[in-house]
mmCIF file with all atom_site columns, C-alpha atoms in Angstrom:
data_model
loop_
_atom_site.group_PDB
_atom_site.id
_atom_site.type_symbol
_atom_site.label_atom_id
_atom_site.label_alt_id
_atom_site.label_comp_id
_atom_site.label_asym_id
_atom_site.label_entity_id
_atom_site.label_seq_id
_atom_site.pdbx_PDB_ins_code
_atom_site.Cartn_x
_atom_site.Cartn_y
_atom_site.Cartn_z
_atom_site.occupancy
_atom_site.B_iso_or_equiv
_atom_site.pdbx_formal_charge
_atom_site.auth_seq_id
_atom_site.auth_comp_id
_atom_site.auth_asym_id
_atom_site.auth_atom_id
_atom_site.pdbx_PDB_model_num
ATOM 1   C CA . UNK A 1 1   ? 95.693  100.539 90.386  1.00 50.00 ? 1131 UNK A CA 1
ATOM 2   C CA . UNK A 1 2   ? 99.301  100.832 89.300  1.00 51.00 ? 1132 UNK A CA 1
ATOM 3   C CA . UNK A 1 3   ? 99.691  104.326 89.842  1.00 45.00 ? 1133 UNK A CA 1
ATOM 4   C CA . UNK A 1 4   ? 98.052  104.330 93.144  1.00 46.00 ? 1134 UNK A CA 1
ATOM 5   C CA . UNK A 1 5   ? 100.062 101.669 94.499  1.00 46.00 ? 1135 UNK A CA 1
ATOM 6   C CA . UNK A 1 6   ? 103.083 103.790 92.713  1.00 45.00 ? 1136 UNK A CA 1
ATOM 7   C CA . UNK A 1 7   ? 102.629 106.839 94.875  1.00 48.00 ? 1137 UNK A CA 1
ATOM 8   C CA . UNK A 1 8   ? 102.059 104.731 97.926  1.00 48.00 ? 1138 UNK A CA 1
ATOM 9   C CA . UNK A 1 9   ? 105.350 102.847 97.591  1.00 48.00 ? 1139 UNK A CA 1
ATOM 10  C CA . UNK A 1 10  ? 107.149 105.780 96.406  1.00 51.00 ? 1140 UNK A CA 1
ATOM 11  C CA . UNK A 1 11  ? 106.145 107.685 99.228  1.00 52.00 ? 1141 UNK A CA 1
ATOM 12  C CA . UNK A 1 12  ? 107.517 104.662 101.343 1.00 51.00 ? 1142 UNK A CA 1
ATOM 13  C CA . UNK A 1 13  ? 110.930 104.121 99.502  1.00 50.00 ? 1143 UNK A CA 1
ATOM 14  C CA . UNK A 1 14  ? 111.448 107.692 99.741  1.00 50.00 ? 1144 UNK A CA 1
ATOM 15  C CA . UNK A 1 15  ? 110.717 107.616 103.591 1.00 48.00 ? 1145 UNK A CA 1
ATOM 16  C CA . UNK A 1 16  ? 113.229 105.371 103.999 1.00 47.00 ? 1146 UNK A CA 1
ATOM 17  C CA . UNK A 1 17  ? 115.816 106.869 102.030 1.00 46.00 ? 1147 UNK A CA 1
ATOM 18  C CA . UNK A 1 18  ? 117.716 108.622 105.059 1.00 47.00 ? 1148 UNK A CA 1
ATOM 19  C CA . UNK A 1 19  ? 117.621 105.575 106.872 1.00 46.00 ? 1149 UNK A CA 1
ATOM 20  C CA . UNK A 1 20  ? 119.091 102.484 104.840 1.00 43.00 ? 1150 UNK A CA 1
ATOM 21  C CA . UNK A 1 21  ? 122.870 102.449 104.864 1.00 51.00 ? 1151 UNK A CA 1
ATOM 22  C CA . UNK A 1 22  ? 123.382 99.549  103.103 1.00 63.00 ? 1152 UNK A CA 1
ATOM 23  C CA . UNK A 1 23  ? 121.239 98.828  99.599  1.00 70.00 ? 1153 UNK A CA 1
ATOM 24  C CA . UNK A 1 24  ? 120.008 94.786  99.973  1.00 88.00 ? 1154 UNK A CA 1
ATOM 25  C CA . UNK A 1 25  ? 117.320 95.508  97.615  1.00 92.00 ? 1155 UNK A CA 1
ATOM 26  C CA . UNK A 1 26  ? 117.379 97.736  93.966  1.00 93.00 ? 1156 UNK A CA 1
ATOM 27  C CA . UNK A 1 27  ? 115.134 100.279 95.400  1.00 91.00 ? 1157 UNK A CA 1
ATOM 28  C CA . UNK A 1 28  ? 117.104 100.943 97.960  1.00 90.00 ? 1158 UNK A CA 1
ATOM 29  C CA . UNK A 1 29  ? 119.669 102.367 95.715  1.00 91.00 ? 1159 UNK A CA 1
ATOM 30  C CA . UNK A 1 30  ? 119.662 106.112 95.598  1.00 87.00 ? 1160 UNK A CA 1
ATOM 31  C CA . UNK A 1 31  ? 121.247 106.255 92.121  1.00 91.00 ? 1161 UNK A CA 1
ATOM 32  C CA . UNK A 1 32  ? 119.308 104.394 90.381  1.00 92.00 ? 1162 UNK A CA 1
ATOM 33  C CA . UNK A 1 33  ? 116.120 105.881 88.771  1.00 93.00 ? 1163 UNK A CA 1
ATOM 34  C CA . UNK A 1 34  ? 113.018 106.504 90.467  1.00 89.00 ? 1164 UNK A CA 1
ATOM 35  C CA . UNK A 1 35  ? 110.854 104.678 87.917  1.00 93.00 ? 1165 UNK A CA 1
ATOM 36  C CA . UNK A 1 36  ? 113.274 101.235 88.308  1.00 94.00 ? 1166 UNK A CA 1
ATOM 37  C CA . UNK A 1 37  ? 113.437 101.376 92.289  1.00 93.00 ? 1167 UNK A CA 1
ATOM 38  C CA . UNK A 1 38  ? 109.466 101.581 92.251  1.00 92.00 ? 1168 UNK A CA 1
ATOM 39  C CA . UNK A 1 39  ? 109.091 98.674  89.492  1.00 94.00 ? 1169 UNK A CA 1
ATOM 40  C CA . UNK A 1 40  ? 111.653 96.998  91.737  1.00 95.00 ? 1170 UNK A CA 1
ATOM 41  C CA . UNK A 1 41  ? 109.499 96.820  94.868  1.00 92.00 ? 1171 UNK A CA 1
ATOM 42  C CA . UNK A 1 42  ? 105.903 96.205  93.027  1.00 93.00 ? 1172 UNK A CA 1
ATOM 43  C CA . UNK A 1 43  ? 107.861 93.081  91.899  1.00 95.00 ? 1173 UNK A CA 1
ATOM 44  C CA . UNK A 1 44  ? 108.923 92.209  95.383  1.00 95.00 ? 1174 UNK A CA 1
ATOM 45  C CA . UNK A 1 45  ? 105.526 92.466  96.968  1.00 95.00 ? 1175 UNK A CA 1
ATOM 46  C CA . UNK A 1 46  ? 102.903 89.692  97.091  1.00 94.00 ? 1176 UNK A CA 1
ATOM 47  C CA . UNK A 1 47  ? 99.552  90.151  96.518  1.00 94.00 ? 1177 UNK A CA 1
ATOM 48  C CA . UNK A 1 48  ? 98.299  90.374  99.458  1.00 93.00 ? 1178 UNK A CA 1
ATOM 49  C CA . UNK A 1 49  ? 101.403 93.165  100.443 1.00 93.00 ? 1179 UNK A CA 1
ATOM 50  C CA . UNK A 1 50  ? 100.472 95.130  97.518  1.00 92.00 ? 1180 UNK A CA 1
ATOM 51  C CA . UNK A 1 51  ? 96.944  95.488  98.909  1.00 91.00 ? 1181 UNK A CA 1
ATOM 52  C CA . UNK A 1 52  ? 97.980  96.205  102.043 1.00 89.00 ? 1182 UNK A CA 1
ATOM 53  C CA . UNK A 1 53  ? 99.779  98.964  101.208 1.00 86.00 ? 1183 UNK A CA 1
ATOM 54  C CA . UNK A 1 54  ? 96.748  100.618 100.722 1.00 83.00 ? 1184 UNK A CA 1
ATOM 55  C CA . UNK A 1 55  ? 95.760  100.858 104.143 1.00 79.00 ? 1185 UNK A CA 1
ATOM 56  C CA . UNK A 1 56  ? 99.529  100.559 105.574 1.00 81.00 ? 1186 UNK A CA 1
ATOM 57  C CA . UNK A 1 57  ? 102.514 101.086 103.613 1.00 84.00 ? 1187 UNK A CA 1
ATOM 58  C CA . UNK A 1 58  ? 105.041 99.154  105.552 1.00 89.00 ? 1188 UNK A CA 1
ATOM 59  C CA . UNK A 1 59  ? 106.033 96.020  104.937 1.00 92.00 ? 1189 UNK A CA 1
ATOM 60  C CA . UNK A 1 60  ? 108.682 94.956  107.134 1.00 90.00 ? 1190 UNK A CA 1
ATOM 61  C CA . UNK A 1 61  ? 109.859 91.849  105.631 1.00 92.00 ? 1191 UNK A CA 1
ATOM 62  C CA . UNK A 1 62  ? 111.758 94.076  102.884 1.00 93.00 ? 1192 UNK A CA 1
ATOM 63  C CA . UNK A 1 63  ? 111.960 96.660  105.742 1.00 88.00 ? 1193 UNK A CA 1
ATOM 64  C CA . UNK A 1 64  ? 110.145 99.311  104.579 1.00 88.00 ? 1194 UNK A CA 1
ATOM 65  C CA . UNK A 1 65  ? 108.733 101.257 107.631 1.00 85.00 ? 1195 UNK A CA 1
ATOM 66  C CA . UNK A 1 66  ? 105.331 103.142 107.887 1.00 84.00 ? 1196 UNK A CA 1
ATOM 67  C CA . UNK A 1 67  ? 105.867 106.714 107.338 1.00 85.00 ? 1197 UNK A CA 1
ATOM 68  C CA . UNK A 1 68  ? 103.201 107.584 110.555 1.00 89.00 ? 1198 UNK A CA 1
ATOM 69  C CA . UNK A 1 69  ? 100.735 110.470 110.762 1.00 89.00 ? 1199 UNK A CA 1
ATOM 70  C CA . UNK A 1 70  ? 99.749  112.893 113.298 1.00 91.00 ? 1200 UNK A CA 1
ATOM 71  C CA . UNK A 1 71  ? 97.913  115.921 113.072 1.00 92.00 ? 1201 UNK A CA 1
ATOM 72  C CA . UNK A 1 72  ? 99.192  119.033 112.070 1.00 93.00 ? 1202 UNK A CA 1
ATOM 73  C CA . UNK A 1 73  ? 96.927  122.397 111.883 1.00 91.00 ? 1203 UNK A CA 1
ATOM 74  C CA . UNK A 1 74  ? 98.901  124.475 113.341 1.00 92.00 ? 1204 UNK A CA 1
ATOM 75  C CA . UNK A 1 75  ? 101.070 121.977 115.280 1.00 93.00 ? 1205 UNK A CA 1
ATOM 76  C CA . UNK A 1 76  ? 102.356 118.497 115.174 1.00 93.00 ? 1206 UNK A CA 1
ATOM 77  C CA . UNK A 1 77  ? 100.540 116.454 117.884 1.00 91.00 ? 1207 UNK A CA 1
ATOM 78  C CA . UNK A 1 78  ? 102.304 113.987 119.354 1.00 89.00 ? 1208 UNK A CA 1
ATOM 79  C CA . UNK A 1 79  ? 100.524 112.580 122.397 1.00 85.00 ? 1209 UNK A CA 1
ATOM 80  C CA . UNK A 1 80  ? 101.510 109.531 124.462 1.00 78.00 ? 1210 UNK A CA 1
ATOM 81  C CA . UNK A 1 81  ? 98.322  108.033 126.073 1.00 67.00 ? 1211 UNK A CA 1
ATOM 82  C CA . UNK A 1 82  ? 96.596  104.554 125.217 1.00 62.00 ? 1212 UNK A CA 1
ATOM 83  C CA . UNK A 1 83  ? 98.844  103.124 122.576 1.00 62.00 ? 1213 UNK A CA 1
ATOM 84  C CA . UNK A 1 84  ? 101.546 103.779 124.941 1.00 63.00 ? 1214 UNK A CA 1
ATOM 85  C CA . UNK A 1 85  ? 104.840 105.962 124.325 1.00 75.00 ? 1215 UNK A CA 1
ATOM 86  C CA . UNK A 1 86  ? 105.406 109.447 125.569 1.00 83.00 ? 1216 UNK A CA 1
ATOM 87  C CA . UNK A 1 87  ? 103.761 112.293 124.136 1.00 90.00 ? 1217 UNK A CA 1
ATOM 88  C CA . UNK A 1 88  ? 106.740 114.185 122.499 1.00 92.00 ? 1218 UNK A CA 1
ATOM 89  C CA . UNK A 1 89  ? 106.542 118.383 122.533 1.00 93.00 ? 1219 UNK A CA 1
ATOM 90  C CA . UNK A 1 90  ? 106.643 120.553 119.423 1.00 95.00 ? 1220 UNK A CA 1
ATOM 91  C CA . UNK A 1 91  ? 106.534 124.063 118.613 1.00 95.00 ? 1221 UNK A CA 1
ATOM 92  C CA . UNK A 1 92  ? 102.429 125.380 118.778 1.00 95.00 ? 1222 UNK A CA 1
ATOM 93  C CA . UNK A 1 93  ? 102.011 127.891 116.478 1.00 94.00 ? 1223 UNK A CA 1
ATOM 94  C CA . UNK A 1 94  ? 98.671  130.122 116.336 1.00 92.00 ? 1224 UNK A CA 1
ATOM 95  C CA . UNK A 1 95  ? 94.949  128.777 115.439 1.00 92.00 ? 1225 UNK A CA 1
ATOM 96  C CA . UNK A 1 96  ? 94.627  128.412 111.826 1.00 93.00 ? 1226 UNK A CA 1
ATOM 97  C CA . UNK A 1 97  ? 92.114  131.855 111.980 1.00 91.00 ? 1227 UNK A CA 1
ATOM 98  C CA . UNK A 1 98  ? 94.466  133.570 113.687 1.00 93.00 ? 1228 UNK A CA 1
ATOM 99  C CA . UNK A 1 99  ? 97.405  132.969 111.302 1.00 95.00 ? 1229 UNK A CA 1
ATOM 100 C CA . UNK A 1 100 ? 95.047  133.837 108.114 1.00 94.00 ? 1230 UNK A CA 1
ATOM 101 C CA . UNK A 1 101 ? 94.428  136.847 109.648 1.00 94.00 ? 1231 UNK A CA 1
ATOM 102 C CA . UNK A 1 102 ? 98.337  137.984 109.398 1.00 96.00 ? 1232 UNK A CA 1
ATOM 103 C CA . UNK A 1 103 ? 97.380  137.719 105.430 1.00 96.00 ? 1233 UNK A CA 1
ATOM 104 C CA . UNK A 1 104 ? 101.422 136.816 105.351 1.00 97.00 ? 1234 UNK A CA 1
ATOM 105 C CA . UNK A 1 105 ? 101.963 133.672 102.889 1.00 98.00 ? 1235 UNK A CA 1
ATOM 106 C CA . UNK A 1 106 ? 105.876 133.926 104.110 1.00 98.00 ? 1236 UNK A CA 1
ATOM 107 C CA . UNK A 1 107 ? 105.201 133.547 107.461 1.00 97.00 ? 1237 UNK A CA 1
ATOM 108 C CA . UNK A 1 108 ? 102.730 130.817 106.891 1.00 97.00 ? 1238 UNK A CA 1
ATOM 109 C CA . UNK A 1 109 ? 105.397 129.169 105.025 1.00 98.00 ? 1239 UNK A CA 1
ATOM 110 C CA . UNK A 1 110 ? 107.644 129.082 107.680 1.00 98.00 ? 1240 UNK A CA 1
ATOM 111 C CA . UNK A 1 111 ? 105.334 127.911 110.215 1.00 97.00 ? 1241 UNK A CA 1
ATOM 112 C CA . UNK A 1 112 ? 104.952 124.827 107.932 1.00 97.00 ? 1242 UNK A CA 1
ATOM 113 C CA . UNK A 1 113 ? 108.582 124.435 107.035 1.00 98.00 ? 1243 UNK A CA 1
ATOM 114 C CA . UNK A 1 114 ? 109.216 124.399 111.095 1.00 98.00 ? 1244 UNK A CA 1
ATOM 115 C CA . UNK A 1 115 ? 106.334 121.401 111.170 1.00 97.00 ? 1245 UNK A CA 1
ATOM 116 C CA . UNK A 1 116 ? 107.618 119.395 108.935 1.00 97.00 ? 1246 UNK A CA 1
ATOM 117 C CA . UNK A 1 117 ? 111.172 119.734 110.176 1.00 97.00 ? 1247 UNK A CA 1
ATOM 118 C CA . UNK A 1 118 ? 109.683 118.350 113.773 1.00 97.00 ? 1248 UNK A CA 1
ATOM 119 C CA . UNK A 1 119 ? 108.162 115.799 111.720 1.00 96.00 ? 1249 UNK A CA 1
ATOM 120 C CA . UNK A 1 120 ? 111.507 114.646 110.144 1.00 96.00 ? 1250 UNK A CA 1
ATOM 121 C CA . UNK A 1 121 ? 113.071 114.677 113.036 1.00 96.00 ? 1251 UNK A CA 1
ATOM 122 C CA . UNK A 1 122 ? 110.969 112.922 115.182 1.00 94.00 ? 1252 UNK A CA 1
ATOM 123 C CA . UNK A 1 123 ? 110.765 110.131 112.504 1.00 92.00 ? 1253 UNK A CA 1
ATOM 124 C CA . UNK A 1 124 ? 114.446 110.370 112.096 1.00 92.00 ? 1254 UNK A CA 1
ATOM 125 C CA . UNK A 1 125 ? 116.015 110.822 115.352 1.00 93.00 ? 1255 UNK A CA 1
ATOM 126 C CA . UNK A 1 126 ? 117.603 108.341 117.657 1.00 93.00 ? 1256 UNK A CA 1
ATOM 127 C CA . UNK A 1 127 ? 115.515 109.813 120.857 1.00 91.00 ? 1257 UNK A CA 1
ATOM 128 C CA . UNK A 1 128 ? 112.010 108.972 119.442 1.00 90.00 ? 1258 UNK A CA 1
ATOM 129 C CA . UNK A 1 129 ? 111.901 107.141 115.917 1.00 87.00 ? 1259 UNK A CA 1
ATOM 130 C CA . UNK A 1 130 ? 108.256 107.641 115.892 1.00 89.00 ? 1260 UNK A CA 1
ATOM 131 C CA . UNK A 1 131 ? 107.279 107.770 112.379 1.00 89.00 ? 1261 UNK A CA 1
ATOM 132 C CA . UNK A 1 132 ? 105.501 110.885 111.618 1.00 91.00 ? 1262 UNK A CA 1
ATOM 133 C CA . UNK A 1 133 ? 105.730 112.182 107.431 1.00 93.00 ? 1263 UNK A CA 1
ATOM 134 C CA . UNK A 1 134 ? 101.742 113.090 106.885 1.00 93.00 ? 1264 UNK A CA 1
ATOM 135 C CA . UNK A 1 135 ? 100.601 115.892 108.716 1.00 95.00 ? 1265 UNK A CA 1
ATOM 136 C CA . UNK A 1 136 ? 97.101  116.421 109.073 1.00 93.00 ? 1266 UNK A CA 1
ATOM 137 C CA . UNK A 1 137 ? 97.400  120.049 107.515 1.00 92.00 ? 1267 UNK A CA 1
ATOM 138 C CA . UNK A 1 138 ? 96.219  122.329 106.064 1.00 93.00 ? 1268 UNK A CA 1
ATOM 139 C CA . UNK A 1 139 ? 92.615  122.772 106.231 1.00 88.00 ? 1269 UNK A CA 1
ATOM 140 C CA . UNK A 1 140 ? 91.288  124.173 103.061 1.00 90.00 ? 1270 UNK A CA 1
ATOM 141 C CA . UNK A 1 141 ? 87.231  124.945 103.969 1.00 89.00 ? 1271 UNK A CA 1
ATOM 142 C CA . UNK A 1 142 ? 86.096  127.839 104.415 1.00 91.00 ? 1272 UNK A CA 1
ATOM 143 C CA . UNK A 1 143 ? 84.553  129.263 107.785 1.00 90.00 ? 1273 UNK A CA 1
ATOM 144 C CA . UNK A 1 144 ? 81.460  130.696 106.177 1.00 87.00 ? 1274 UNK A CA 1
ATOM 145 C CA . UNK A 1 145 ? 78.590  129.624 108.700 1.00 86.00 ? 1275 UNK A CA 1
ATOM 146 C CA . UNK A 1 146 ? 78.906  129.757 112.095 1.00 82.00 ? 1276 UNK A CA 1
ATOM 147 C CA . UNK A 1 147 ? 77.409  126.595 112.991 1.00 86.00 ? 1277 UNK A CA 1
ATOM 148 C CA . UNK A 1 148 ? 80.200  125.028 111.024 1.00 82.00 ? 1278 UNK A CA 1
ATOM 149 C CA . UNK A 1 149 ? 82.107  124.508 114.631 1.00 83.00 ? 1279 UNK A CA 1
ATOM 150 C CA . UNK A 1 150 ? 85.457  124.491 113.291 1.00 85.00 ? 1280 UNK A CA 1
ATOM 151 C CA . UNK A 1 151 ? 86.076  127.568 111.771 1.00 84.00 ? 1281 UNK A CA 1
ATOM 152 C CA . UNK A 1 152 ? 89.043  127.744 113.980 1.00 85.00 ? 1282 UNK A CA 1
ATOM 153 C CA . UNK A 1 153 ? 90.613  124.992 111.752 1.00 89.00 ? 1283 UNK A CA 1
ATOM 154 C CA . UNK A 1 154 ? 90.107  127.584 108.359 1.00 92.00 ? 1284 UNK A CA 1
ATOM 155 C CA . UNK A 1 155 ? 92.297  130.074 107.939 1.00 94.00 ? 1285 UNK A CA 1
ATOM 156 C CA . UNK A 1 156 ? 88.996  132.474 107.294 1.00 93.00 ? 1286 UNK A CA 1
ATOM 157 C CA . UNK A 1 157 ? 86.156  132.732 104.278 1.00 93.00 ? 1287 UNK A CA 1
ATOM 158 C CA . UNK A 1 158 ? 87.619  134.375 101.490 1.00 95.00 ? 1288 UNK A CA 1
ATOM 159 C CA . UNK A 1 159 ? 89.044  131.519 98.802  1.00 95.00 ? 1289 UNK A CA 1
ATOM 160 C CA . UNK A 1 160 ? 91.811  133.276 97.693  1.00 97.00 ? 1290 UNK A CA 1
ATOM 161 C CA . UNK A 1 161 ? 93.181  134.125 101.416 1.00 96.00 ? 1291 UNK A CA 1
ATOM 162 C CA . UNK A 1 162 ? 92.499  130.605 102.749 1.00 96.00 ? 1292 UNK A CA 1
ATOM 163 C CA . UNK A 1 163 ? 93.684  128.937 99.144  1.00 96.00 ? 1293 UNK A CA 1
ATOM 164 C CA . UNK A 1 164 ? 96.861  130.903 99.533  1.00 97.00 ? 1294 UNK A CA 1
ATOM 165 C CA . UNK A 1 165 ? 97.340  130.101 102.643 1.00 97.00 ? 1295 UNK A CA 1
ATOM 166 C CA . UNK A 1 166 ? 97.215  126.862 102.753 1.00 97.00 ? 1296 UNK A CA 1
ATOM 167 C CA . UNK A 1 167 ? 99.031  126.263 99.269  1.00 97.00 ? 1297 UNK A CA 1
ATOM 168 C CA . UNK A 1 168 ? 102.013 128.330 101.601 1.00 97.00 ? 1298 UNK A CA 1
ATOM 169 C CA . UNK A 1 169 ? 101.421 126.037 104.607 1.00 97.00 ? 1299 UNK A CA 1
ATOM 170 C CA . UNK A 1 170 ? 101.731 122.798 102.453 1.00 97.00 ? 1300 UNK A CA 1
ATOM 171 C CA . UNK A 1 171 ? 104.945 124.229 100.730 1.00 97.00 ? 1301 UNK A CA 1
ATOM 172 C CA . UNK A 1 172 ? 106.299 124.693 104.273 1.00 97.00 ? 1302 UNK A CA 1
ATOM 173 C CA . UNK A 1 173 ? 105.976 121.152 105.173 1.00 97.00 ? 1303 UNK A CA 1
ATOM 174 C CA . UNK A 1 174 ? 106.971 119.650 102.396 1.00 97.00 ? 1304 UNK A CA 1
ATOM 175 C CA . UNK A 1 175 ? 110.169 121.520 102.218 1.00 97.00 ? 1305 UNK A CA 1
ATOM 176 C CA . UNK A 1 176 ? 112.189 122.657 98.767  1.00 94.00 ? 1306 UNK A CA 1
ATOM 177 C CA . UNK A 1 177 ? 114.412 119.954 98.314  1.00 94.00 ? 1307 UNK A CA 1
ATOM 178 C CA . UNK A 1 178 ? 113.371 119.146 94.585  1.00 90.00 ? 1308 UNK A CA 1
ATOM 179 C CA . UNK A 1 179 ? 113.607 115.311 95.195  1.00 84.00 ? 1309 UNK A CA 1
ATOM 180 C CA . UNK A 1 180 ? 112.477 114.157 98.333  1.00 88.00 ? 1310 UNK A CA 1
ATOM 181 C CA . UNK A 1 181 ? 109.934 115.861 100.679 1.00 93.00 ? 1311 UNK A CA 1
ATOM 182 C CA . UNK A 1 182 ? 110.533 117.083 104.337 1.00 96.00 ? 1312 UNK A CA 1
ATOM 183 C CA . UNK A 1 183 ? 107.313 115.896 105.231 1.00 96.00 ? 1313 UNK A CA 1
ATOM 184 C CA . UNK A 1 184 ? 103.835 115.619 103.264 1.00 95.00 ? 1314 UNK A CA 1
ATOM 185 C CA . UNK A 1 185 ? 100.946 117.387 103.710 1.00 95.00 ? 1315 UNK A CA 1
ATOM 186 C CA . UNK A 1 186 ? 98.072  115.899 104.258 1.00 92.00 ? 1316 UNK A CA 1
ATOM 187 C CA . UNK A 1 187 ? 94.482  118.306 102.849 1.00 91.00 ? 1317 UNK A CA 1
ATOM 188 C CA . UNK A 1 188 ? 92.097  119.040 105.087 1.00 85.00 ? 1318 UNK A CA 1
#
């Protein structure tokens, strides 16, 4: 239980590290060490908060935001419609069988380093603040039977192209900064 709820709020605190200027809480202190800025907000939580988290990680009365979701295959979709807002564009890269088929890990890489840089900035920006850090993405099945129906969601049937494909899709969105991710990656 505690390391779930660990990666959860971790994933939160870290989410909101660009955002708080000032620190009113321990965790929000960027120099202190991961381990005591988690331990700090599992002791701020009630019990009902830390099973929330579960479902929703935010928890606005220490304001930590949700980090948001949207799908991201091969781009981040960001529609307006019923819930209201405006649908926001973002670059569309190729169908997931179309980009295995380039058999180019680099250039899948890049696709997902451009994704989760939309993400970011979309969560980050002063235009949109529409919290966005999982992408749905990559898919990792393969498209073996036809009657699957959405083969165009695998990057094609061989393990080791579609595993390294998607392992170089995930780095992409995550980014290379060795502390805090661009955006996470959410299997398929």
């Amino acid at each position: 239980m505690r390391a779930l709820t660990l990666i959860l709020l971790t994933i939160s605190a870290l989410s909101i590290s660009g955002l708080a200027q000032q620190s009113k809480y321990p965790f929000q202190d960027h120099n202190l060490p991961l381990e005591q800025r988690v331990d700090n907000i599992i002791s701020l939580l009630t019990l009902d908060e830390k099973i929330a988290v579960f479902a929703n990680p935010a928890v606005p009365r220490l304001g930590i935001p949700g980090y948001g979701s949207a799908e991201g295959i091969h781009q981040v979709v960001l529609r307006g419609g019923m819930r209201g807002g405006q649908a926001i564009p973002t670059t569309s890269f190729s169908q997931v069988y179309g980009m295995g088929s380039t058999w180019d890990p680099d250039l899948i890489e890049r696709a997902g380093a451009v994704m989760g840089y939309e993400a970011r900035y979309v969560t980050q920006s002063e235009k949109y603040k529409r919290p966005t850090l999982v992408l749905w993405g990559p898919t990792s099945d393969l498209a073996r039977d036809p009657r699957w129906g959405r083969n165009d969601e695998s990057y094609g049937e061989d393990a080791f192209l579609v595993g390294t494909m998607a392992t170089a899709f995930a780095r992409g969105i995550q980014g290379s900064d060795p502390r805090y991710w661009q955006a996470a990656a959410l299997l398929k």
